[in-house]
CSV table of C-alpha atoms and ligand atoms in Angstrom, one decimal:
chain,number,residue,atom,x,y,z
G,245,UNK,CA,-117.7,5.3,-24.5
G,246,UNK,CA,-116.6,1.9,-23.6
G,247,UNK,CA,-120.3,1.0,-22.5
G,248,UNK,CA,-122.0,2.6,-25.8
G,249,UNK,CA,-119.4,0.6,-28.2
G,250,UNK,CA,-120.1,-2.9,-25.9
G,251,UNK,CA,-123.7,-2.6,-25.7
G,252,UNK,CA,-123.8,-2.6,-29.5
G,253,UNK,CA,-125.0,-5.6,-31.0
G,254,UNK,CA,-124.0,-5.2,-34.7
G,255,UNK,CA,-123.1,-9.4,-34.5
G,256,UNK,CA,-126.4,-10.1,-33.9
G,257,UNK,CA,-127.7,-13.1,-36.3
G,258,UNK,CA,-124.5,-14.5,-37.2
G,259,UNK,CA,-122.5,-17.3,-36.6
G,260,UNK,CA,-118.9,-17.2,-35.7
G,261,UNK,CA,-116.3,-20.0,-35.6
G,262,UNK,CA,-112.9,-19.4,-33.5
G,263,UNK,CA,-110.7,-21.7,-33.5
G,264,UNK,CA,-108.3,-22.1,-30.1
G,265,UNK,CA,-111.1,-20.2,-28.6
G,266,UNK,CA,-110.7,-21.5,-25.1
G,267,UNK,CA,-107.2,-19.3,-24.1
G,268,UNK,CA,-105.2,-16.3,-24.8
G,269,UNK,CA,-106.6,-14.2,-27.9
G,270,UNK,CA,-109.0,-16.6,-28.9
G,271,UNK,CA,-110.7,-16.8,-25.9
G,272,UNK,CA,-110.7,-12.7,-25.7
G,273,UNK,CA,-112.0,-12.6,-29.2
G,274,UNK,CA,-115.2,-15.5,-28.4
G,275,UNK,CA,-116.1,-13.6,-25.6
G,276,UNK,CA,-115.9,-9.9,-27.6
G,277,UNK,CA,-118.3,-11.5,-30.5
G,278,UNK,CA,-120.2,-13.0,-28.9
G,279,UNK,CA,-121.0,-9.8,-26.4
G,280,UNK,CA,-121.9,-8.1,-30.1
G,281,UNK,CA,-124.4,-10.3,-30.3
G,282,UNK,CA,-122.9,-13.4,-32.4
G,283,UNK,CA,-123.3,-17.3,-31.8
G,284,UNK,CA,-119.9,-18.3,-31.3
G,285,UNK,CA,-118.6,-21.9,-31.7
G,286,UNK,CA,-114.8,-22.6,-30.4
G,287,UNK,CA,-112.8,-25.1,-30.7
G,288,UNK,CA,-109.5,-26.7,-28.9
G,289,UNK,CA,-108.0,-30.1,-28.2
G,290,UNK,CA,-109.2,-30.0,-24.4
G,291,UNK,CA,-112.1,-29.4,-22.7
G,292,UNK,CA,-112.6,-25.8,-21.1
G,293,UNK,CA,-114.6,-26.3,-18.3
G,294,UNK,CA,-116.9,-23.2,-17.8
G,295,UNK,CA,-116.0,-21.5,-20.7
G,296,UNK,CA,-118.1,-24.5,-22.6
G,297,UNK,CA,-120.8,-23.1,-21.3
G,298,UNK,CA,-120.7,-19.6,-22.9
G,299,UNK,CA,-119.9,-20.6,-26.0
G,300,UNK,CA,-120.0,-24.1,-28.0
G,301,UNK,CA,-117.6,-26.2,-27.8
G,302,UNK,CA,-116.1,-28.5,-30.1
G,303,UNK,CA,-113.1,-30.6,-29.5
G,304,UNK,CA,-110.4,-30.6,-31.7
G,305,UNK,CA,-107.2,-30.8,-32.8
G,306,UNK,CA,-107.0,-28.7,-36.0
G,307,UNK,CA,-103.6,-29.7,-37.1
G,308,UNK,CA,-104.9,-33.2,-38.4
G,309,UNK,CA,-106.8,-33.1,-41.5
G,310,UNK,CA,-109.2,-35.5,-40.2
G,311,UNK,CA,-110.6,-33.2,-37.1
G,312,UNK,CA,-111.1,-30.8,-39.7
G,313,UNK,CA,-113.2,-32.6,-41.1
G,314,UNK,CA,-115.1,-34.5,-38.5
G,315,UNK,CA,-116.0,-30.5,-37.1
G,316,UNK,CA,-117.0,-29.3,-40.6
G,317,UNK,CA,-119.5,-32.2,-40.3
G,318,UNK,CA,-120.8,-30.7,-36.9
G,319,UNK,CA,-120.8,-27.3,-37.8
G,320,UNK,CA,-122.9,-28.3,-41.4
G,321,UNK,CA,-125.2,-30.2,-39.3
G,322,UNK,CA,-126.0,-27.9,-36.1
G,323,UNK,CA,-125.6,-24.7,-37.6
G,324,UNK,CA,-125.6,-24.7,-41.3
G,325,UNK,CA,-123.4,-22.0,-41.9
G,326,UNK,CA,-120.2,-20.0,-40.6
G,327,UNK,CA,-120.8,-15.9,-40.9
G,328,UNK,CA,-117.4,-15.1,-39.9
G,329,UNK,CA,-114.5,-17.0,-39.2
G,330,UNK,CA,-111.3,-16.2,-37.2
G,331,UNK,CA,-108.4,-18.9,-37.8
G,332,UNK,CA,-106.8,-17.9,-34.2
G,333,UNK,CA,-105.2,-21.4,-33.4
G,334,UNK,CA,-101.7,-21.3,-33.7
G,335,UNK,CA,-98.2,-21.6,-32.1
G,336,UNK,CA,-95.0,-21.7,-31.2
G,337,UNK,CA,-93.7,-24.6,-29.9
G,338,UNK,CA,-90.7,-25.7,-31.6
G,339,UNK,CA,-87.1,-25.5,-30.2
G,340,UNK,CA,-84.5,-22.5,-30.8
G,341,UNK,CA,-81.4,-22.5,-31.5
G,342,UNK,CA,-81.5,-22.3,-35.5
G,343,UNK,CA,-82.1,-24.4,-38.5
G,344,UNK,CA,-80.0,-27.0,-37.1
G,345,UNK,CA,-82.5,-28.2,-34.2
G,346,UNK,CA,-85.6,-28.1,-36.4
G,347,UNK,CA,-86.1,-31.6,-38.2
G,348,UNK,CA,-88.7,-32.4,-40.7
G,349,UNK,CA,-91.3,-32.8,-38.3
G,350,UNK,CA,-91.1,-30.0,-36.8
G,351,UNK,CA,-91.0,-28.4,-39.9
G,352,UNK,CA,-94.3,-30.0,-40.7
G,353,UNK,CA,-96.2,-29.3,-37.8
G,354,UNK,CA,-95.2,-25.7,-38.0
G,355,UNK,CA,-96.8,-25.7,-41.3
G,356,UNK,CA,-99.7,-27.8,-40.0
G,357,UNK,CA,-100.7,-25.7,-37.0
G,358,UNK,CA,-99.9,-22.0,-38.6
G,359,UNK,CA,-100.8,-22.6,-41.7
G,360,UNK,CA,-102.5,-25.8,-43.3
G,361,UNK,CA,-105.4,-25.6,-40.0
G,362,UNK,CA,-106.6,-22.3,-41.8
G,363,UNK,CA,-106.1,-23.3,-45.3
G,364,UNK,CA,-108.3,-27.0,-44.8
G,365,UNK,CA,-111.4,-24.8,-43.1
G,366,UNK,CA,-111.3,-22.5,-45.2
G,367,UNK,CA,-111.6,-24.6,-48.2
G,368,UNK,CA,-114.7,-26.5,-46.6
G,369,UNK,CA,-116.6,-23.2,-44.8
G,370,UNK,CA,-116.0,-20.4,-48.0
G,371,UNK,CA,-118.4,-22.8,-50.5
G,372,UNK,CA,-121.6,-21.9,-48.4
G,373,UNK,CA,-120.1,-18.0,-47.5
G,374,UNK,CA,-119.7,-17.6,-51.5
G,375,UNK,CA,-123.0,-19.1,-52.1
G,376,UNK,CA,-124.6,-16.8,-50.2
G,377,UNK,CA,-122.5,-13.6,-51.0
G,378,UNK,CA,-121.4,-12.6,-47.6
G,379,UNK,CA,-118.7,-13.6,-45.2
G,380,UNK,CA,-115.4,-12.6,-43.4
G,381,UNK,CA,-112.1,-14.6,-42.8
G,382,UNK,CA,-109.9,-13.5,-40.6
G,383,UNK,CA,-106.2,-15.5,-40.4
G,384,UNK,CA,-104.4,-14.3,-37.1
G,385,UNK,CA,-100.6,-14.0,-37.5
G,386,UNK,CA,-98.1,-12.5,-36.3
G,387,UNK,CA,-95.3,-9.7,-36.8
G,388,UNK,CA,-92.7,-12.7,-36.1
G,389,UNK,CA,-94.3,-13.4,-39.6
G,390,UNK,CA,-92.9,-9.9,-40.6
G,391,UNK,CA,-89.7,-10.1,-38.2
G,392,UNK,CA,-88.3,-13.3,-37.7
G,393,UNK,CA,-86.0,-14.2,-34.8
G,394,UNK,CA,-83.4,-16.9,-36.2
G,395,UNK,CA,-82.9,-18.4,-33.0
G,396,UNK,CA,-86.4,-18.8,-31.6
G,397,UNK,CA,-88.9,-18.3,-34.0
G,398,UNK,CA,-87.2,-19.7,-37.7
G,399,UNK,CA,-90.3,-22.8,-38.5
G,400,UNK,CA,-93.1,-20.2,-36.6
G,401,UNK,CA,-91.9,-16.9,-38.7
G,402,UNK,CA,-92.0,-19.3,-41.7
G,403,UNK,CA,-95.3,-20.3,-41.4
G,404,UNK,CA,-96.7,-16.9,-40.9
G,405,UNK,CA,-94.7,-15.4,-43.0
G,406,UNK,CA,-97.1,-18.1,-45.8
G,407,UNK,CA,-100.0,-17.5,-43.9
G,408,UNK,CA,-99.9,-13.9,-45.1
G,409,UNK,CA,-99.2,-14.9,-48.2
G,410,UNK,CA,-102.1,-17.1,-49.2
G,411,UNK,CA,-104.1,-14.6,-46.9
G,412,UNK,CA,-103.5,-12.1,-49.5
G,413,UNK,CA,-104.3,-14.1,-52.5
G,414,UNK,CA,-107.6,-15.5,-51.0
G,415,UNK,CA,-108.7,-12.0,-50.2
G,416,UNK,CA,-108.4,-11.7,-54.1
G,417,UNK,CA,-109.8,-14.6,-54.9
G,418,UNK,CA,-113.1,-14.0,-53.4
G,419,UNK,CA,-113.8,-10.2,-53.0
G,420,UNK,CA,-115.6,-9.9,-56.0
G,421,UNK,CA,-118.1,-12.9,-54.4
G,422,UNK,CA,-118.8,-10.9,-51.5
G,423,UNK,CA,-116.6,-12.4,-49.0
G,424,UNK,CA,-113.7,-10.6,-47.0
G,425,UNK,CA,-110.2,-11.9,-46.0
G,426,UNK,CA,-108.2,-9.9,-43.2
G,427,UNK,CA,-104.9,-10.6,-41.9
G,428,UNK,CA,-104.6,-9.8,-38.2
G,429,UNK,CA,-100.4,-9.5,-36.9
G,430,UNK,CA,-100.2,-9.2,-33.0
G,431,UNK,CA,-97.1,-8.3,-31.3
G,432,UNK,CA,-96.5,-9.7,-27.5
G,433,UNK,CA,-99.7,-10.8,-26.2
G,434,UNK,CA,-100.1,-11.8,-22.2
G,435,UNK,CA,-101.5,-15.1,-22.6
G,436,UNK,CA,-100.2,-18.4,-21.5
G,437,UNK,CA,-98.2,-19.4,-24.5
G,438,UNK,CA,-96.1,-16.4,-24.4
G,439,UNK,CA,-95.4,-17.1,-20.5
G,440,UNK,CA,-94.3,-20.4,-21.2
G,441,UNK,CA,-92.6,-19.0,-24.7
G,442,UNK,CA,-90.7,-16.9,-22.4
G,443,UNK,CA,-90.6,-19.4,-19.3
G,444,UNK,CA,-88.6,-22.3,-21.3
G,445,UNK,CA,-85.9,-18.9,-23.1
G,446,UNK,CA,-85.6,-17.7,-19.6
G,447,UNK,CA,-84.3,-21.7,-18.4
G,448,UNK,CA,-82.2,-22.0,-21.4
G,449,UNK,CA,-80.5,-18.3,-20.5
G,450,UNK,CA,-80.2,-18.9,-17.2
G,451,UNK,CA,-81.9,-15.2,-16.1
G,452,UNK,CA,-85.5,-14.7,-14.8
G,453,UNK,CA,-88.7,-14.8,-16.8
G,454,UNK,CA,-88.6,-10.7,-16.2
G,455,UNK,CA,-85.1,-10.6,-17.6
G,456,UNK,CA,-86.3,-12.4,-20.4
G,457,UNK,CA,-89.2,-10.6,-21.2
G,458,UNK,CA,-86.9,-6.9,-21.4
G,459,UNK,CA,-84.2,-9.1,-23.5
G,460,UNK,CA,-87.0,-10.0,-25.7
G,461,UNK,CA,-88.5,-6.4,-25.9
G,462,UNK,CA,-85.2,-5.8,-26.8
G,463,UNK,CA,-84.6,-8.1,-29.2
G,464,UNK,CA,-87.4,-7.3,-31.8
G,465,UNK,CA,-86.2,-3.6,-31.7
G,466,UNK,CA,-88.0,-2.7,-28.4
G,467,UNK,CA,-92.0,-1.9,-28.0
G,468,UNK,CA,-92.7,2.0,-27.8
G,469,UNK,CA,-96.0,1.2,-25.6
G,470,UNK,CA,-93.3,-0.2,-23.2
G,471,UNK,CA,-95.8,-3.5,-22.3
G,472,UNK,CA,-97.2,-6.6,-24.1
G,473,UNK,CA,-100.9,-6.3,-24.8
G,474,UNK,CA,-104.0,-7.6,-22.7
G,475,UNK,CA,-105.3,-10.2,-25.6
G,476,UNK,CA,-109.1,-7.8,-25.1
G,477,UNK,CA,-107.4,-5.5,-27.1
G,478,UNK,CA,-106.4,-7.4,-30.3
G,479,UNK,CA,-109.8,-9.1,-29.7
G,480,UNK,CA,-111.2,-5.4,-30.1
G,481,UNK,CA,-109.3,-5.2,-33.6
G,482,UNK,CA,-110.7,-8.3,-35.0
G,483,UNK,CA,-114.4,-7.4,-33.8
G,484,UNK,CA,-114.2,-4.3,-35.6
G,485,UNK,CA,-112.8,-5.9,-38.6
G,486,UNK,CA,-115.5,-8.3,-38.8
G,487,UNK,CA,-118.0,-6.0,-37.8
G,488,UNK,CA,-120.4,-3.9,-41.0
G,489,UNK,CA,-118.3,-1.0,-40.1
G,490,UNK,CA,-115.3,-2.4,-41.9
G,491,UNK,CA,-117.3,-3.1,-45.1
G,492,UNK,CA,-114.6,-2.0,-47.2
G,493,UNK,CA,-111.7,-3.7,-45.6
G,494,UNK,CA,-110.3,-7.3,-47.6
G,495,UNK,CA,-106.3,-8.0,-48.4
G,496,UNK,CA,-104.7,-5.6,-45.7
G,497,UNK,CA,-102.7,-7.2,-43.1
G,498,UNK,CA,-103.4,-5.0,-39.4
G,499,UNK,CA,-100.4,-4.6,-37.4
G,500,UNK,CA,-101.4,-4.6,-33.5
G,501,UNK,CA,-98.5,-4.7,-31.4
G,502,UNK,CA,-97.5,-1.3,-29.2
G,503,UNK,CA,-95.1,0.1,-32.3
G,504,UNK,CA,-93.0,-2.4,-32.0
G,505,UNK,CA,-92.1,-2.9,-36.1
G,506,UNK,CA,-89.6,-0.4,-37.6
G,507,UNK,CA,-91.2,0.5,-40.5
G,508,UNK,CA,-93.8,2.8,-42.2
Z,819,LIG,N1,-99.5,-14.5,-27.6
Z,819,LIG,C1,-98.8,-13.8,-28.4
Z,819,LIG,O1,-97.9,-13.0,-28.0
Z,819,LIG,C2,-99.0,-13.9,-29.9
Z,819,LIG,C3,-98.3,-13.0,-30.7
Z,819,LIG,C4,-98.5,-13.0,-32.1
Z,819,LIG,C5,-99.4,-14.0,-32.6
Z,819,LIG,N2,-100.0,-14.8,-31.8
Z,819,LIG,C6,-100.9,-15.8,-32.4
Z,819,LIG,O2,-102.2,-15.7,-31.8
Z,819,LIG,C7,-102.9,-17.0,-31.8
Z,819,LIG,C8,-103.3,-17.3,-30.4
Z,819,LIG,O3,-102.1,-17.4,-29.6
Z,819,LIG,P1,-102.3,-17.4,-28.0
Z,819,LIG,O4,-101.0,-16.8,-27.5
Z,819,LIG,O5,-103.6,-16.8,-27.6
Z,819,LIG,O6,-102.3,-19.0,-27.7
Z,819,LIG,P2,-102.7,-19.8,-26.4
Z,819,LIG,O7,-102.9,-19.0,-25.3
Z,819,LIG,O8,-101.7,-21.0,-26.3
Z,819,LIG,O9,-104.1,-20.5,-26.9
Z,819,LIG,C9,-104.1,-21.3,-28.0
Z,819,LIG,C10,-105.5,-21.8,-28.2
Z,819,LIG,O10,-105.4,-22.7,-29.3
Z,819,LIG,C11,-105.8,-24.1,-28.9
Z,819,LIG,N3,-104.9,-25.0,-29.6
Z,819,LIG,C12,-103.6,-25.1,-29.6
Z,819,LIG,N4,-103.2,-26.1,-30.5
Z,819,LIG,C13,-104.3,-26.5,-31.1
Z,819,LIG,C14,-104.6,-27.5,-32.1
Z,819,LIG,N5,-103.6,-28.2,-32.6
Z,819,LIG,N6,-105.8,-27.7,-32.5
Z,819,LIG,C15,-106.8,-27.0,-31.9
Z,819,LIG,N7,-106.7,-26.0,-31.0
Z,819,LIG,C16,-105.4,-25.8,-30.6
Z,819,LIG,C17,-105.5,-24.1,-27.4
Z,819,LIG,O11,-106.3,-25.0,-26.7
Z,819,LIG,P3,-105.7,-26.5,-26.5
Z,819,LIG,O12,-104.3,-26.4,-26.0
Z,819,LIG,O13,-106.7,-27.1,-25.5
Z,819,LIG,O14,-105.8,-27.2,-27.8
Z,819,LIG,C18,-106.0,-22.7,-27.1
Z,819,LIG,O15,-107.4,-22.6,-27.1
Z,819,LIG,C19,-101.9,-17.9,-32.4
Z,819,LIG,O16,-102.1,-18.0,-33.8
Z,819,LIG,C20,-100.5,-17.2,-32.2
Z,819,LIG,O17,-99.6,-17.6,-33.2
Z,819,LIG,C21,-99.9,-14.8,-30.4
């Protein structure tokens, strides 16, 4: 089954652009799109070594306007076009410990990183996806966007929590043109910004990283599936969700993470 579905290449003839496609769930979802059959451009601020060589590779840091611009430029003059479009760069990386630690700036690069990144490409790459009728967007979030965690997570929950929002009103905005906007919401992914997300709570608490990982199960309300999710399967979400097979899907927000939210 897993052969049949992989060996399909329902991508074929489209470009793809994920951004923070050289780690974690980016990296998982490059390499799923691009086995359906799609050219897939990624982007980071450093170098990936081999991976550069699968896919290509633009470097950037996505959180300043201007390197939004500068890879607009090279997608518009190497490729043309963007088919499909997964805003996967994002993160975490401002202290705990509550509204008191967080300053403006962090503030502001929370805003730049989870949500300004997506809305800037968005604006430049839709024109040409409305022009020709066809596209999908998807905006990865999370369900700290849907269950925020006051002492870790208040700037990062914020964001995402707007992310969604302006997710939903773009998908609006530009279904009747053609074009698709989904909203992806993992849970606990493996990759290695939740090891060092749960590295640095682990120091500050004084337990091991194991300890730290059951508090945190604990924390959001406990995970059913018992385990944090191996980034190929979220990448398997999005592939489907940009795939022809989810033709009718625009505005809905997919919840991927082990049943860990409490509600229907
Ligand atoms: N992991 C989880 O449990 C989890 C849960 C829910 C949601 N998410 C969301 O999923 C997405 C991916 O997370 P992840 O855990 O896979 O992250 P990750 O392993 O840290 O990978 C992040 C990717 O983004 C790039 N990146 C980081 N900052 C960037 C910037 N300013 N400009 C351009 N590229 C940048 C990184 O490369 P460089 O460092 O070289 O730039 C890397 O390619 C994020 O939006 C995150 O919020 C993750």
């Amino acid at each position: 089954m897993e052969n049949e579905q992989n060996s399909n290449k329902d991508l074929e003839g489209k470009i793809a652009l994920v951004t923070g496609g050289t780690k974690g769930i980016g990296k998982a979802i490059a390499d799923r799109l691009a086995e359906a059959g799609a050219k897939v451009i990624i982007t980071a601020r450093n170098h990936p070594g081999e991976i550069a060589l699968k896919h290509h590779f633009f470097a950037a840091d996505l959180s300043k306007p201007a390197d939004v611009a500068a890879l607009v430029n090279e997608i518009s003059e190497h490729f043309g076009r963007v088919d499909i479009l997964v805003n996967n760069m994002g993160a975490n990386t401002f202290p705990g410990g509550g509204f008191s630690t967080l300053t403006d700036e962090h503030w502001d690069q929370a805003l730049q990183i989870n949500l300004l990144s997506s809305v800037r490409l968005d604006r430049a790459l839709l024109p040409k996806m409305l022009e020709q009728k066809s596209g999908v967007i998807i905006h990865i979030s999370s369900t700290s966007g849907l269950l925020p965690i006051w002492e870790s997570t208040m700037a990062y929950s914020a964001a995402k929590a707007a992310l969604n929002g302006y997710s939903k009103t773009l998908s609006s905005e530009v279904a009747p043109q053609g074009v698709r906007v989904v909203t992806v919401s993992p849970g606990l992914n493996k990759t290695d910004a939740m090891a060092t997300f749960l590295a640095d709570l682990a120091k500050s608490a004084g337990i091991t990283v194991e300890q730290m990982t059951r508090s945190l199960m604990e924390r959001i309300g406990g995970v059913p599936m018992g385990r944090m999710a191996d980034p190929i399967e979220t990448a398997e979400l999005v592939y489907f969700l940009v795939s022809p097979k989810a033709s009718y899907i625009t505005g809905a927000n997919y919840i991927i993470d082990g049943g860990n939210l409490p509600v229907v």
